[in-house]
Amino acid sequence: MIRLHYYPGNASMTPHIVLRELGIPFELQLVDRSRMTHRSPDYLKLNPNGLIPTLQDADLVLYETAAIVLHLVDTHPDVPLAPALATPARAEFYKWLMWLGCSVQPLMTHYFYSDRMVAPSNETAAAQVRDAAEQQIAVLMDRLEDHFARHGQDWMLGERYSALDAYAFMLCRWTRMMKRPARTLPQLGAFLQRMLSRPAVAQTLAAEQLGKPFV
Ligand SMILES: N[C@@H](CCC(=O)N[C@@H](CS)C(=O)NCC(=O)O)C(=O)O
């Protein structure tokens, strides 16, 4: 059975939502960050980066959120969470997946782990990194807002829901304590509400025992 190593609210939320959207059996394995389990020898054997998530699918051990998403959608084509291979729509899917994973998510890392980006104990520099990351995240949230405004549809790819929406939901959710949360933007606010009304998302939040505010 597929096993997802997760921690509540972490990057594991995207594959968690995708697994529930697929409606396939899987088990959740908590990586207890409060006990530094993600740096334990056993976990490092699965994911030498010591990061969450990791997915086990039979003998396959996979890390990196975007790679896990692609593996899940490719192995379950009966539930189309991505456009067909070698189509323009699939190329758009790749573009947005990489944009979320390679452009937005690393800025989140700078924001949440700003102390790691500077010399040890340099709190002033860490605050500057955090503020700069927050400003750049706001610019990218505006870009996402514009994307929705331009196509005027419900989901990242327009009319059709895809795994991208789970990824965008998670990253928008991470802005909820920032000065200008994604939920305050008209298009993204409505998108987040649409996501919250999906059973797979509600089940994910409940299973991860997350409280309000959800977004
Ligand atoms: N590029 C990785 C990043 C994963 C990542 O940064 N995970 C965070 C949680 S959201 C983590 O494990 N942090 C623990 C740490 O950095 O010590 C991915 O997408 O899987």
PDB file of C-alpha atoms and ligand atoms in Angstrom:
ATOM      1  CA  MET A   1       0.000   0.000   0.000  1.00  0.00           C
ATOM      2  CA  ILE A   2       1.128   3.560  -0.682  1.00  0.00           C
ATOM      3  CA  ARG A   3       2.544   5.271   2.408  1.00  0.00           C
ATOM      4  CA  LEU A   4       2.847   9.038   2.739  1.00  0.00           C
ATOM      5  CA  HIS A   5       5.273  10.349   5.329  1.00  0.00           C
ATOM      6  CA  TYR A   6       3.721  13.593   6.453  1.00  0.00           C
ATOM      7  CA  TYR A   7       3.589  16.308   9.045  1.00  0.00           C
ATOM      8  CA  PRO A   8       0.421  18.384   9.523  1.00  0.00           C
ATOM      9  CA  GLY A   9       0.321  21.424   7.260  1.00  0.00           C
ATOM     10  CA  ASN A  10       3.719  20.689   5.676  1.00  0.00           C
ATOM     11  CA  ALA A  11       4.499  20.163   1.989  1.00  0.00           C
ATOM     12  CA  SER A  12       3.038  16.676   2.412  1.00  0.00           C
ATOM     13  CA  MET A  13      -0.391  18.329   2.227  1.00  0.00           C
ATOM     14  CA  THR A  14      -0.271  18.481  -1.576  1.00  0.00           C
ATOM     15  CA  PRO A  15       0.227  14.727  -2.147  1.00  0.00           C
ATOM     16  CA  HIS A  16      -2.168  14.059   0.733  1.00  0.00           C
ATOM     17  CA  ILE A  17      -4.952  15.959  -1.056  1.00  0.00           C
ATOM     18  CA  VAL A  18      -4.043  14.303  -4.369  1.00  0.00           C
ATOM     19  CA  LEU A  19      -4.230  10.828  -2.785  1.00  0.00           C
ATOM     20  CA  ARG A  20      -7.689  11.619  -1.429  1.00  0.00           C
ATOM     21  CA  GLU A  21      -8.812  13.045  -4.788  1.00  0.00           C
ATOM     22  CA  LEU A  22      -7.665   9.792  -6.416  1.00  0.00           C
ATOM     23  CA  GLY A  23      -9.714   7.826  -3.909  1.00  0.00           C
ATOM     24  CA  ILE A  24      -7.086   5.110  -3.575  1.00  0.00           C
ATOM     25  CA  PRO A  25      -6.035   3.303  -0.397  1.00  0.00           C
ATOM     26  CA  PHE A  26      -2.981   4.747   1.336  1.00  0.00           C
ATOM     27  CA  GLU A  27      -1.605   5.108   4.823  1.00  0.00           C
ATOM     28  CA  LEU A  28      -0.249   8.144   6.586  1.00  0.00           C
ATOM     29  CA  GLN A  29       2.972   7.925   8.543  1.00  0.00           C
ATOM     30  CA  LEU A  30       3.573  10.862  10.876  1.00  0.00           C
ATOM     31  CA  VAL A  31       7.122  12.238  10.800  1.00  0.00           C
ATOM     32  CA  ASP A  32       7.209  13.794  14.224  1.00  0.00           C
ATOM     33  CA  ARG A  33       9.112  17.038  13.713  1.00  0.00           C
ATOM     34  CA  SER A  34       8.797  17.891  17.403  1.00  0.00           C
ATOM     35  CA  ARG A  35      11.087  14.892  18.007  1.00  0.00           C
ATOM     36  CA  MET A  36      13.267  15.664  14.959  1.00  0.00           C
ATOM     37  CA  THR A  37      12.191  12.370  13.390  1.00  0.00           C
ATOM     38  CA  HIS A  38      12.868  13.878   9.953  1.00  0.00           C
ATOM     39  CA  ARG A  39      16.570  13.885  10.869  1.00  0.00           C
ATOM     40  CA  SER A  40      16.585  10.340  12.302  1.00  0.00           C
ATOM     41  CA  PRO A  41      18.785   7.704  10.612  1.00  0.00           C
ATOM     42  CA  ASP A  42      15.731   5.692   9.555  1.00  0.00           C
ATOM     43  CA  TYR A  43      14.049   8.659   7.880  1.00  0.00           C
ATOM     44  CA  LEU A  44      17.294   9.837   6.267  1.00  0.00           C
ATOM     45  CA  LYS A  45      17.553   6.417   4.622  1.00  0.00           C
ATOM     46  CA  LEU A  46      14.287   7.221   2.834  1.00  0.00           C
ATOM     47  CA  ASN A  47      14.953  10.885   2.213  1.00  0.00           C
ATOM     48  CA  PRO A  48      18.586  11.975   2.673  1.00  0.00           C
ATOM     49  CA  ASN A  49      17.451  15.626   2.580  1.00  0.00           C
ATOM     50  CA  GLY A  50      15.581  15.113   5.839  1.00  0.00           C
ATOM     51  CA  LEU A  51      12.552  16.864   4.367  1.00  0.00           C
ATOM     52  CA  ILE A  52       8.846  16.114   4.282  1.00  0.00           C
ATOM     53  CA  PRO A  53       7.146  14.613   2.281  1.00  0.00           C
ATOM     54  CA  THR A  54       8.352  11.183   1.237  1.00  0.00           C
ATOM     55  CA  LEU A  55       6.150   8.686  -0.562  1.00  0.00           C
ATOM     56  CA  GLN A  56       6.617   4.921  -0.589  1.00  0.00           C
ATOM     57  CA  ASP A  57       4.851   3.013  -3.352  1.00  0.00           C
ATOM     58  CA  ALA A  58       5.877  -0.654  -3.173  1.00  0.00           C
ATOM     59  CA  ASP A  59       9.680  -0.579  -3.693  1.00  0.00           C
ATOM     60  CA  LEU A  60       9.701   2.989  -4.917  1.00  0.00           C
ATOM     61  CA  VAL A  61      10.788   5.657  -2.431  1.00  0.00           C
ATOM     62  CA  LEU A  62      10.138   9.133  -3.752  1.00  0.00           C
ATOM     63  CA  TYR A  63      10.734  12.610  -2.410  1.00  0.00           C
ATOM     64  CA  GLU A  64      10.140  16.115  -3.791  1.00  0.00           C
ATOM     65  CA  THR A  65       6.526  17.216  -3.788  1.00  0.00           C
ATOM     66  CA  ALA A  66       6.295  17.859  -7.542  1.00  0.00           C
ATOM     67  CA  ALA A  67       7.809  14.464  -8.389  1.00  0.00           C
ATOM     68  CA  ILE A  68       5.363  12.723  -6.050  1.00  0.00           C
ATOM     69  CA  VAL A  69       2.458  14.573  -7.660  1.00  0.00           C
ATOM     70  CA  LEU A  70       3.593  13.539 -11.158  1.00  0.00           C
ATOM     71  CA  HIS A  71       4.044   9.925 -10.095  1.00  0.00           C
ATOM     72  CA  LEU A  72       0.569   9.793  -8.556  1.00  0.00           C
ATOM     73  CA  VAL A  73      -1.199  11.353 -11.535  1.00  0.00           C
ATOM     74  CA  ASP A  74       0.748   9.234 -14.050  1.00  0.00           C
ATOM     75  CA  THR A  75      -0.015   5.980 -12.262  1.00  0.00           C
ATOM     76  CA  HIS A  76      -3.721   6.768 -11.912  1.00  0.00           C
ATOM     77  CA  PRO A  77      -4.823   8.023 -15.334  1.00  0.00           C
ATOM     78  CA  ASP A  78      -8.365   6.775 -14.667  1.00  0.00           C
ATOM     79  CA  VAL A  79      -8.846   9.779 -12.344  1.00  0.00           C
ATOM     80  CA  PRO A  80      -7.583  12.562 -14.604  1.00  0.00           C
ATOM     81  CA  LEU A  81      -5.808  14.996 -12.305  1.00  0.00           C
ATOM     82  CA  ALA A  82      -3.551  16.118 -15.178  1.00  0.00           C
ATOM     83  CA  PRO A  83      -4.171  16.667 -18.900  1.00  0.00           C
ATOM     84  CA  ALA A  84      -3.204  13.960 -21.403  1.00  0.00           C
ATOM     85  CA  LEU A  85       0.499  13.502 -22.184  1.00  0.00           C
ATOM     86  CA  ALA A  86       2.050  15.455 -25.062  1.00  0.00           C
ATOM     87  CA  THR A  87      -0.788  17.969 -25.306  1.00  0.00           C
ATOM     88  CA  PRO A  88      -0.532  21.756 -24.962  1.00  0.00           C
ATOM     89  CA  ALA A  89      -2.636  21.468 -21.795  1.00  0.00           C
ATOM     90  CA  ARG A  90      -0.089  19.021 -20.333  1.00  0.00           C
ATOM     91  CA  ALA A  91       2.683  21.509 -21.101  1.00  0.00           C
ATOM     92  CA  GLU A  92       0.725  24.187 -19.241  1.00  0.00           C
ATOM     93  CA  PHE A  93       0.362  21.750 -16.352  1.00  0.00           C
ATOM     94  CA  TYR A  94       4.164  21.274 -16.268  1.00  0.00           C
ATOM     95  CA  LYS A  95       4.750  25.006 -16.421  1.00  0.00           C
ATOM     96  CA  TRP A  96       2.546  25.727 -13.431  1.00  0.00           C
ATOM     97  CA  LEU A  97       3.798  22.711 -11.481  1.00  0.00           C
ATOM     98  CA  MET A  98       7.387  23.924 -11.874  1.00  0.00           C
ATOM     99  CA  TRP A  99       6.393  27.498 -11.121  1.00  0.00           C
ATOM    100  CA  LEU A 100       4.732  26.440  -7.869  1.00  0.00           C
ATOM    101  CA  GLY A 101       7.535  24.064  -6.880  1.00  0.00           C
ATOM    102  CA  CYS A 102      10.580  25.975  -8.125  1.00  0.00           C
ATOM    103  CA  SER A 103       9.562  29.648  -7.924  1.00  0.00           C
ATOM    104  CA  VAL A 104       7.009  29.973  -5.125  1.00  0.00           C
ATOM    105  CA  GLN A 105       7.961  27.186  -2.714  1.00  0.00           C
ATOM    106  CA  PRO A 106      11.665  28.139  -2.312  1.00  0.00           C
ATOM    107  CA  LEU A 107      10.613  31.644  -1.288  1.00  0.00           C
ATOM    108  CA  MET A 108       8.470  30.044   1.380  1.00  0.00           C
ATOM    109  CA  THR A 109      11.591  28.246   2.586  1.00  0.00           C
ATOM    110  CA  HIS A 110      13.387  31.596   2.824  1.00  0.00           C
ATOM    111  CA  TYR A 111      10.429  33.033   4.740  1.00  0.00           C
ATOM    112  CA  PHE A 112       9.924  30.185   7.207  1.00  0.00           C
ATOM    113  CA  TYR A 113      13.597  29.295   7.661  1.00  0.00           C
ATOM    114  CA  SER A 114      15.158  32.743   7.265  1.00  0.00           C
ATOM    115  CA  ASP A 115      17.556  32.034  10.146  1.00  0.00           C
ATOM    116  CA  ARG A 116      19.218  29.339   7.985  1.00  0.00           C
ATOM    117  CA  MET A 117      19.971  31.820   5.206  1.00  0.00           C
ATOM    118  CA  VAL A 118      22.216  34.022   7.329  1.00  0.00           C
ATOM    119  CA  ALA A 119      25.098  33.704   9.762  1.00  0.00           C
ATOM    120  CA  PRO A 120      24.124  31.928  13.010  1.00  0.00           C
ATOM    121  CA  SER A 121      22.295  34.164  15.516  1.00  0.00           C
ATOM    122  CA  ASN A 122      22.158  37.154  13.144  1.00  0.00           C
ATOM    123  CA  GLU A 123      18.541  37.971  13.886  1.00  0.00           C
ATOM    124  CA  THR A 124      18.614  41.297  12.081  1.00  0.00           C
ATOM    125  CA  ALA A 125      19.752  39.677   8.848  1.00  0.00           C
ATOM    126  CA  ALA A 126      17.222  36.874   9.295  1.00  0.00           C
ATOM    127  CA  ALA A 127      14.412  39.424   9.646  1.00  0.00           C
ATOM    128  CA  GLN A 128      15.589  41.141   6.452  1.00  0.00           C
ATOM    129  CA  VAL A 129      15.566  37.838   4.567  1.00  0.00           C
ATOM    130  CA  ARG A 130      12.088  37.049   5.898  1.00  0.00           C
ATOM    131  CA  ASP A 131      10.726  40.471   4.911  1.00  0.00           C
ATOM    132  CA  ALA A 132      12.270  40.282   1.443  1.00  0.00           C
ATOM    133  CA  ALA A 133      10.870  36.782   0.923  1.00  0.00           C
ATOM    134  CA  GLU A 134       7.427  37.946   2.046  1.00  0.00           C
ATOM    135  CA  GLN A 135       7.496  40.804  -0.458  1.00  0.00           C
ATOM    136  CA  GLN A 136       8.489  38.477  -3.282  1.00  0.00           C
ATOM    137  CA  ILE A 137       5.814  35.972  -2.284  1.00  0.00           C
ATOM    138  CA  ALA A 138       3.260  38.799  -2.459  1.00  0.00           C
ATOM    139  CA  VAL A 139       4.386  39.563  -6.028  1.00  0.00           C
ATOM    140  CA  LEU A 140       3.917  35.908  -7.011  1.00  0.00           C
ATOM    141  CA  MET A 141       0.511  35.768  -5.302  1.00  0.00           C
ATOM    142  CA  ASP A 142      -0.464  38.787  -7.428  1.00  0.00           C
ATOM    143  CA  ARG A 143       0.681  36.861 -10.501  1.00  0.00           C
ATOM    144  CA  LEU A 144      -1.514  33.926  -9.498  1.00  0.00           C
ATOM    145  CA  GLU A 145      -4.401  36.306  -8.852  1.00  0.00           C
ATOM    146  CA  ASP A 146      -3.932  37.775 -12.365  1.00  0.00           C
ATOM    147  CA  HIS A 147      -3.889  34.286 -13.864  1.00  0.00           C
ATOM    148  CA  PHE A 148      -7.294  33.481 -12.358  1.00  0.00           C
ATOM    149  CA  ALA A 149      -8.669  36.907 -13.296  1.00  0.00           C
ATOM    150  CA  ARG A 150      -7.547  36.456 -16.907  1.00  0.00           C
ATOM    151  CA  HIS A 151      -9.192  33.071 -17.497  1.00  0.00           C
ATOM    152  CA  GLY A 152     -12.124  33.730 -15.178  1.00  0.00           C
ATOM    153  CA  GLN A 153     -12.567  30.029 -14.379  1.00  0.00           C
ATOM    154  CA  ASP A 154     -12.556  28.023 -11.181  1.00  0.00           C
ATOM    155  CA  TRP A 155      -9.225  26.194 -11.325  1.00  0.00           C
ATOM    156  CA  MET A 156      -5.576  26.691 -12.199  1.00  0.00           C
ATOM    157  CA  LEU A 157      -6.029  25.119 -15.646  1.00  0.00           C
ATOM    158  CA  GLY A 158      -9.378  26.800 -16.220  1.00  0.00           C
ATOM    159  CA  GLU A 159     -12.513  24.650 -16.176  1.00  0.00           C
ATOM    160  CA  ARG A 160     -10.849  21.419 -15.149  1.00  0.00           C
ATOM    161  CA  TYR A 161      -9.667  20.653 -11.656  1.00  0.00           C
ATOM    162  CA  SER A 162      -6.135  19.208 -11.492  1.00  0.00           C
ATOM    163  CA  ALA A 163      -3.397  18.324  -9.025  1.00  0.00           C
ATOM    164  CA  LEU A 164      -2.091  21.870  -9.500  1.00  0.00           C
ATOM    165  CA  ASP A 165      -4.995  23.149  -7.449  1.00  0.00           C
ATOM    166  CA  ALA A 166      -3.895  21.111  -4.447  1.00  0.00           C
ATOM    167  CA  TYR A 167      -0.389  22.582  -4.752  1.00  0.00           C
ATOM    168  CA  ALA A 168      -1.646  26.151  -5.174  1.00  0.00           C
ATOM    169  CA  PHE A 169      -4.000  25.679  -2.222  1.00  0.00           C
ATOM    170  CA  MET A 170      -1.168  24.566   0.048  1.00  0.00           C
ATOM    171  CA  LEU A 171       1.125  27.443  -0.909  1.00  0.00           C
ATOM    172  CA  CYS A 172      -1.648  30.045  -0.614  1.00  0.00           C
ATOM    173  CA  ARG A 173      -2.490  28.555   2.777  1.00  0.00           C
ATOM    174  CA  TRP A 174       1.077  29.159   3.938  1.00  0.00           C
ATOM    175  CA  THR A 175       0.544  32.918   3.456  1.00  0.00           C
ATOM    176  CA  ARG A 176      -2.275  32.976   6.001  1.00  0.00           C
ATOM    177  CA  MET A 177      -0.148  34.642   8.715  1.00  0.00           C
ATOM    178  CA  MET A 178       1.636  37.036   6.339  1.00  0.00           C
ATOM    179  CA  LYS A 179       0.833  40.731   6.090  1.00  0.00           C
ATOM    180  CA  ARG A 180      -1.253  40.185   2.982  1.00  0.00           C
ATOM    181  CA  PRO A 181      -2.643  36.635   2.968  1.00  0.00           C
ATOM    182  CA  ALA A 182      -3.744  35.116  -0.358  1.00  0.00           C
ATOM    183  CA  ARG A 183      -7.302  34.867   0.999  1.00  0.00           C
ATOM    184  CA  THR A 184      -7.571  38.686   0.923  1.00  0.00           C
ATOM    185  CA  LEU A 185      -7.179  38.771  -2.875  1.00  0.00           C
ATOM    186  CA  PRO A 186     -10.569  38.450  -4.626  1.00  0.00           C
ATOM    187  CA  GLN A 187      -9.753  35.639  -7.056  1.00  0.00           C
ATOM    188  CA  LEU A 188      -7.544  33.649  -4.704  1.00  0.00           C
ATOM    189  CA  GLY A 189      -9.956  34.125  -1.816  1.00  0.00           C
ATOM    190  CA  ALA A 190     -12.752  32.579  -3.903  1.00  0.00           C
ATOM    191  CA  PHE A 191     -10.422  29.811  -5.131  1.00  0.00           C
ATOM    192  CA  LEU A 192      -9.477  28.900  -1.557  1.00  0.00           C
ATOM    193  CA  GLN A 193     -13.141  28.691  -0.584  1.00  0.00           C
ATOM    194  CA  ARG A 194     -13.821  26.417  -3.564  1.00  0.00           C
ATOM    195  CA  MET A 195     -10.939  24.229  -2.446  1.00  0.00           C
ATOM    196  CA  LEU A 196     -12.235  24.098   1.132  1.00  0.00           C
ATOM    197  CA  SER A 197     -15.579  22.830  -0.136  1.00  0.00           C
ATOM    198  CA  ARG A 198     -13.977  19.816  -1.843  1.00  0.00           C
ATOM    199  CA  PRO A 199     -14.400  16.641   0.250  1.00  0.00           C
ATOM    200  CA  ALA A 200     -10.759  15.610  -0.366  1.00  0.00           C
ATOM    201  CA  VAL A 201      -9.515  18.894   1.083  1.00  0.00           C
ATOM    202  CA  ALA A 202     -11.859  18.793   4.079  1.00  0.00           C
ATOM    203  CA  GLN A 203     -10.792  15.195   4.761  1.00  0.00           C
ATOM    204  CA  THR A 204      -7.116  16.140   4.507  1.00  0.00           C
ATOM    205  CA  LEU A 205      -7.461  19.022   6.965  1.00  0.00           C
ATOM    206  CA  ALA A 206      -9.391  16.782   9.362  1.00  0.00           C
ATOM    207  CA  ALA A 207      -6.922  13.892   9.097  1.00  0.00           C
ATOM    208  CA  GLU A 208      -4.029  16.269   9.752  1.00  0.00           C
ATOM    209  CA  GLN A 209      -5.994  17.649  12.735  1.00  0.00           C
ATOM    210  CA  LEU A 210      -5.515  21.218  11.609  1.00  0.00           C
ATOM    211  CA  GLY A 211      -7.543  23.975  13.199  1.00  0.00           C
ATOM    212  CA  LYS A 212      -8.847  27.278  11.886  1.00  0.00           C
ATOM    213  CA  PRO A 213      -7.911  29.507  10.205  1.00  0.00           C
ATOM    214  CA  PHE A 214      -7.496  26.960   7.426  1.00  0.00           C
ATOM    215  CA  VAL A 215      -6.475  29.573   4.868  1.00  0.00           C
TER     216      VAL A 215
HETATM  217  N1  LIG B   1      11.577  20.683  -2.215  1.00  0.00           N
HETATM  218  C1  LIG B   1      11.071  19.887  -1.116  1.00  0.00           C
HETATM  219  C2  LIG B   1      10.905  20.789   0.075  1.00  0.00           C
HETATM  220  C3  LIG B   1      10.243  20.074   1.232  1.00  0.00           C
HETATM  221  C4  LIG B   1      10.309  20.899   2.511  1.00  0.00           C
HETATM  222  O1  LIG B   1      10.944  21.968   2.582  1.00  0.00           O
HETATM  223  N2  LIG B   1       9.639  20.401   3.558  1.00  0.00           N
HETATM  224  C5  LIG B   1       9.648  21.071   4.833  1.00  0.00           C
HETATM  225  C6  LIG B   1       8.268  21.066   5.455  1.00  0.00           C
HETATM  226  S1  LIG B   1       7.131  22.036   4.520  1.00  0.00           S
HETATM  227  C7  LIG B   1      10.552  20.320   5.789  1.00  0.00           C
HETATM  228  O2  LIG B   1      10.658  19.119   5.722  1.00  0.00           O
HETATM  229  N3  LIG B   1      11.191  21.047   6.714  1.00  0.00           N
HETATM  230  C8  LIG B   1      11.996  20.467   7.735  1.00  0.00           C
HETATM  231  C9  LIG B   1      13.317  21.124   7.829  1.00  0.00           C
HETATM  232  O3  LIG B   1      13.690  21.893   6.929  1.00  0.00           O
HETATM  233  O4  LIG B   1      13.997  20.894   8.829  1.00  0.00           O
HETATM  234  C10 LIG B   1       9.748  19.261  -1.532  1.00  0.00           C
HETATM  235  O5  LIG B   1       8.981  19.909  -2.248  1.00  0.00           O
HETATM  236  O6  LIG B   1       9.483  18.120  -1.156  1.00  0.00           O
END
